Amino acid sequence: MKILVTAGGTTEPIDDVRGITNHSSGRLGSFIAQDFFLEGHEVDYITTRTAVSVKEKHRLQLHYIQSTSELKAKMNQLLTENTYDAVIHSMAVSDYTPTNTTSGSAFVAQLAKEIENAKTADLKETLTHALDAFSQTKQENKKISSDEEKLIVVLQKTPKVIQMIKEMQPQTILVGFKLLVDVSNEQLVHVALESMKKNHADFILANDLHSISGDKHTGLLVRPDGDYKVASTKQQIAKLIVQSVEEKVKAKR
Amino acid sequence: MKILVTAGGTTEPIDDVRGITNHSSGRLGSFIAQDFFLEGHEVDYITTRTAVSVKEKHRLQLHYIQSTSELKAKMNQLLTENTYDAVIHSMAVSDYTPTNTTSGSAFVAQLAKEIENAKTADLKETLTHALDAFSQTKQENKKISSDEEKLIVVLQKTPKVIQMIKEMQPQTILVGFKLLVDVSNEQLVHVALESMKKNHADFILANDLHSISGDKHTGLLVRPDGDYKVASTKQQIAKLIVQSVEEKVKAKR
């Protein structure tokens, strides 16, 4: 089988020296990639330079990315060049990316100007337009000076990378990941099913930040019918995913 | 000699799964710590879990921190408990930390309300107050929902950790670091001298992001009289710092 695994967390640049990072060590993804190639499968592995590296990394095809837009470009390339039996998308992808950053005082000055020149009496509309204009202004991406008391960062939603997977390869088995914070198993399954529908995933590994501590890691591998299996370490989650994907691929043949 | 070395980059939490990170591998700092203990000195080493680890790390005292406020607390503790011959503060510390994050629409609604209820006709004053109020509102630090088109993050300046070093230990030799982007050597030295004065540092290692690529790393070790020595790899910078600190400590005795 040919498998694509993504692992680690993206970083969106604020300027040349700062970025917004999604915390993810990439450790779970590294176990998944490892288990797939130990079972004799061919693995493409998209990760970041700050994520943990896979043991025996010479045995898989490594692709490094940093930002969400780099991930999107790399995914597009790999999904165009190859046909995957399964895609395991464990990377923590930034939902938002900084569009423009400025000092508090410059931000206030710009908003005040927009309000004074507004063509409508609707204050909310004026402010919404001002925010749009601000986020569309190109920022010089050098190091922002640290003399100001406040900085304002406006973030814009990023395109959902996971959605392009089934669009480009409807035949592939897609395993998505959903991380929530401090919710019940019922809520985990509920959100997993929603995510599955939206992204046409075959499995969602749903987990709660508060049930992760080192290699202890509670994960629910949810299926479209709402049934799920539970694993309690990163190694068990990796095994469960490899097994479930292999079964599903066999069943389809 | 007893030495304190800081290395890596801090991360300021936006919520439970995202943070603002200062990019720094901690590699230069790891060479500095290593060279100090190879010369027979005792080293306390403050770093982050995502920074590169030092070879033979059992030979130094490791202290892990993540955010600027954790760094400040750890520095305060170590500078209270120990007397250092020198402090090499190579860590890339966040100048700003997120105070509050909200959706674009909630932000607009709040600003509009403040303007409507304003007691002054001065729009800038009203907006400044609104921004202050917003940044003082406590945010629930869970995972922010990704349904909104825009997010607004307000960052507040952090206290300068470097300034507490000479305040607490006026006798110590302090080596500070200054990273700029795309400037001349004259500008590097100029900014280094300003930083030296403000922080009462004995040396500033000034460097330019564009002159760093892997182990190739141009660094100017600037002295209070404006004289400087140049090193062109991370290893050379480490050696230059160890040598200069040793000379300075001997000269003081």
Tab-separated table of C-alpha atoms in Angstrom, chain A residues 18-153:
chain	number	residue	atom	x	y	z
A	18	ARG	CA	7.817	35.341	15.306
A	19	GLY	CA	5.037	32.974	14.395
A	20	ILE	CA	1.806	31.452	15.643
A	21	THR	CA	2.375	27.790	16.359
A	22	ASN	CA	-0.022	24.910	16.852
A	23	HIS	CA	1.495	22.848	19.618
A	24	SER	CA	2.059	19.318	18.406
A	25	SER	CA	5.193	17.306	18.906
A	26	GLY	CA	4.459	15.080	15.888
A	27	ARG	CA	5.175	12.075	18.091
A	28	LEU	CA	1.887	10.265	17.442
A	29	GLY	CA	2.291	10.823	13.684
A	30	SER	CA	5.841	9.473	13.821
A	31	PHE	CA	4.580	6.230	15.399
A	32	ILE	CA	1.873	5.931	12.742
A	33	ALA	CA	4.378	6.397	9.894
A	34	GLN	CA	6.763	3.933	11.516
A	35	ASP	CA	4.077	1.263	11.990
A	36	PHE	CA	2.986	1.582	8.376
A	37	PHE	CA	6.481	1.028	7.001
A	38	LEU	CA	7.139	-1.797	9.493
A	39	GLU	CA	4.078	-3.489	7.968
A	40	GLY	CA	5.768	-3.175	4.578
A	41	HIS	CA	3.935	-0.153	3.191
A	42	GLU	CA	5.421	2.765	1.287
A	43	VAL	CA	5.122	6.014	3.247
A	44	ASP	CA	5.259	9.688	2.244
A	45	TYR	CA	5.692	11.752	5.406
A	46	ILE	CA	4.935	15.469	5.621
A	47	THR	CA	6.257	17.088	8.785
A	48	THR	CA	8.013	20.177	10.174
A	49	ARG	CA	11.639	20.713	11.212
A	50	THR	CA	10.601	21.279	14.827
A	51	ALA	CA	8.593	18.038	15.120
A	52	VAL	CA	10.212	14.908	16.529
A	53	SER	CA	11.911	12.882	13.841
A	54	VAL	CA	10.973	9.337	12.928
A	55	LYS	CA	13.344	6.512	13.764
A	56	GLU	CA	14.774	5.013	10.572
A	57	LYS	CA	13.638	8.039	8.613
A	58	HIS	CA	15.617	6.855	5.573
A	59	ARG	CA	12.851	4.298	5.134
A	60	LEU	CA	10.247	6.897	4.240
A	61	GLN	CA	9.968	9.870	1.907
A	62	LEU	CA	10.341	13.013	4.020
A	63	HIS	CA	8.740	16.335	3.045
A	64	TYR	CA	9.239	19.406	5.255
A	65	ILE	CA	6.773	22.275	5.460
A	66	GLN	CA	6.274	25.120	7.936
A	67	SER	CA	3.089	27.099	7.212
A	68	THR	CA	-0.431	26.073	6.218
A	69	SER	CA	0.088	27.455	2.704
A	70	GLU	CA	3.264	25.381	2.304
A	71	LEU	CA	1.338	22.326	3.514
A	72	LYS	CA	-1.399	23.004	0.989
A	73	ALA	CA	1.093	23.303	-1.880
A	74	LYS	CA	2.916	20.113	-0.859
A	75	MET	CA	-0.358	18.169	-0.478
A	76	ASN	CA	-1.486	19.370	-3.872
A	77	GLN	CA	1.774	18.219	-5.431
A	78	LEU	CA	1.807	14.786	-3.778
A	79	LEU	CA	-1.890	14.117	-4.421
A	80	THR	CA	-1.319	15.028	-8.082
A	81	GLU	CA	1.786	12.855	-8.511
A	82	ASN	CA	0.716	9.805	-6.515
A	83	THR	CA	-2.284	7.638	-5.720
A	84	TYR	CA	-2.581	6.829	-2.035
A	85	ASP	CA	-4.412	3.901	-0.504
A	86	ALA	CA	-4.779	5.995	2.632
A	87	VAL	CA	-4.043	9.477	3.960
A	88	ILE	CA	-3.493	9.883	7.723
A	89	HIS	CA	-3.732	13.594	8.388
A	90	SER	CA	-2.527	13.976	11.986
A	91	MET	CA	-0.883	17.373	11.510
A	92	ALA	CA	-2.215	20.192	13.715
A	93	VAL	CA	-2.971	22.785	11.049
A	94	SER	CA	-3.448	26.463	11.923
A	95	ASP	CA	-7.072	27.502	11.451
A	96	TYR	CA	-5.963	31.146	11.244
A	97	THR	CA	-3.038	33.011	9.755
A	98	PRO	CA	-1.875	36.562	10.566
A	99	THR	CA	-2.693	39.036	7.810
A	100	ASN	CA	-1.413	42.250	9.336
A	101	THR	CA	0.146	43.321	12.615
A	102	THR	CA	0.497	46.854	13.875
A	103	SER	CA	0.906	48.889	17.044
A	104	GLY	CA	-2.130	49.693	19.193
A	105	SER	CA	-1.728	53.416	18.495
A	106	ALA	CA	-1.505	53.017	14.697
A	107	PHE	CA	-4.536	50.718	14.824
A	108	VAL	CA	-6.563	53.281	16.784
A	109	ALA	CA	-5.494	56.074	14.380
A	110	GLN	CA	-6.575	54.049	11.361
A	111	LEU	CA	-9.947	53.082	12.871
A	112	ALA	CA	-10.614	56.723	13.894
A	113	LYS	CA	-9.877	57.893	10.356
A	114	GLU	CA	-12.220	55.296	8.853
A	115	ILE	CA	-15.036	56.292	11.223
A	116	GLU	CA	-14.600	60.007	10.473
A	117	ASN	CA	-14.679	59.370	6.713
A	118	ALA	CA	-17.496	56.818	6.879
A	119	LYS	CA	-20.287	57.076	4.317
A	120	THR	CA	-22.760	55.239	6.530
A	121	ALA	CA	-24.090	55.957	10.028
A	122	ASP	CA	-23.949	52.249	10.820
A	123	LEU	CA	-20.984	52.066	13.187
A	124	LYS	CA	-20.667	48.277	13.074
A	125	GLU	CA	-20.614	48.280	9.292
A	126	THR	CA	-17.924	50.966	9.289
A	127	LEU	CA	-15.800	49.067	11.818
A	128	THR	CA	-16.215	45.808	9.904
A	129	HIS	CA	-15.056	47.531	6.705
A	130	ALA	CA	-12.138	49.072	8.591
A	131	LEU	CA	-11.081	45.672	9.891
A	132	ASP	CA	-11.324	44.196	6.387
A	133	ALA	CA	-9.236	47.021	4.933
A	134	PHE	CA	-6.694	46.588	7.704
A	135	SER	CA	-6.330	42.862	7.165
A	136	GLN	CA	-5.911	43.393	3.427
A	137	THR	CA	-3.054	45.864	3.908
A	138	LYS	CA	0.253	44.179	3.220
A	139	GLN	CA	2.599	44.243	6.169
A	140	GLU	CA	6.337	44.438	5.706
A	141	ASN	CA	7.424	41.097	7.053
A	142	LYS	CA	10.503	42.227	8.930
A	143	LYS	CA	10.933	42.161	12.684
A	144	ILE	CA	8.272	44.302	14.357
A	145	SER	CA	9.749	46.921	16.702
A	146	SER	CA	9.266	46.264	20.402
A	147	ASP	CA	8.845	49.894	21.461
A	148	GLU	CA	5.043	49.885	21.406
A	149	GLU	CA	2.916	49.104	24.437
A	150	LYS	CA	0.383	47.021	22.477
A	151	LEU	CA	0.297	45.147	19.199
A	152	ILE	CA	-2.820	44.157	17.292
A	153	VAL	CA	-2.723	41.017	15.185
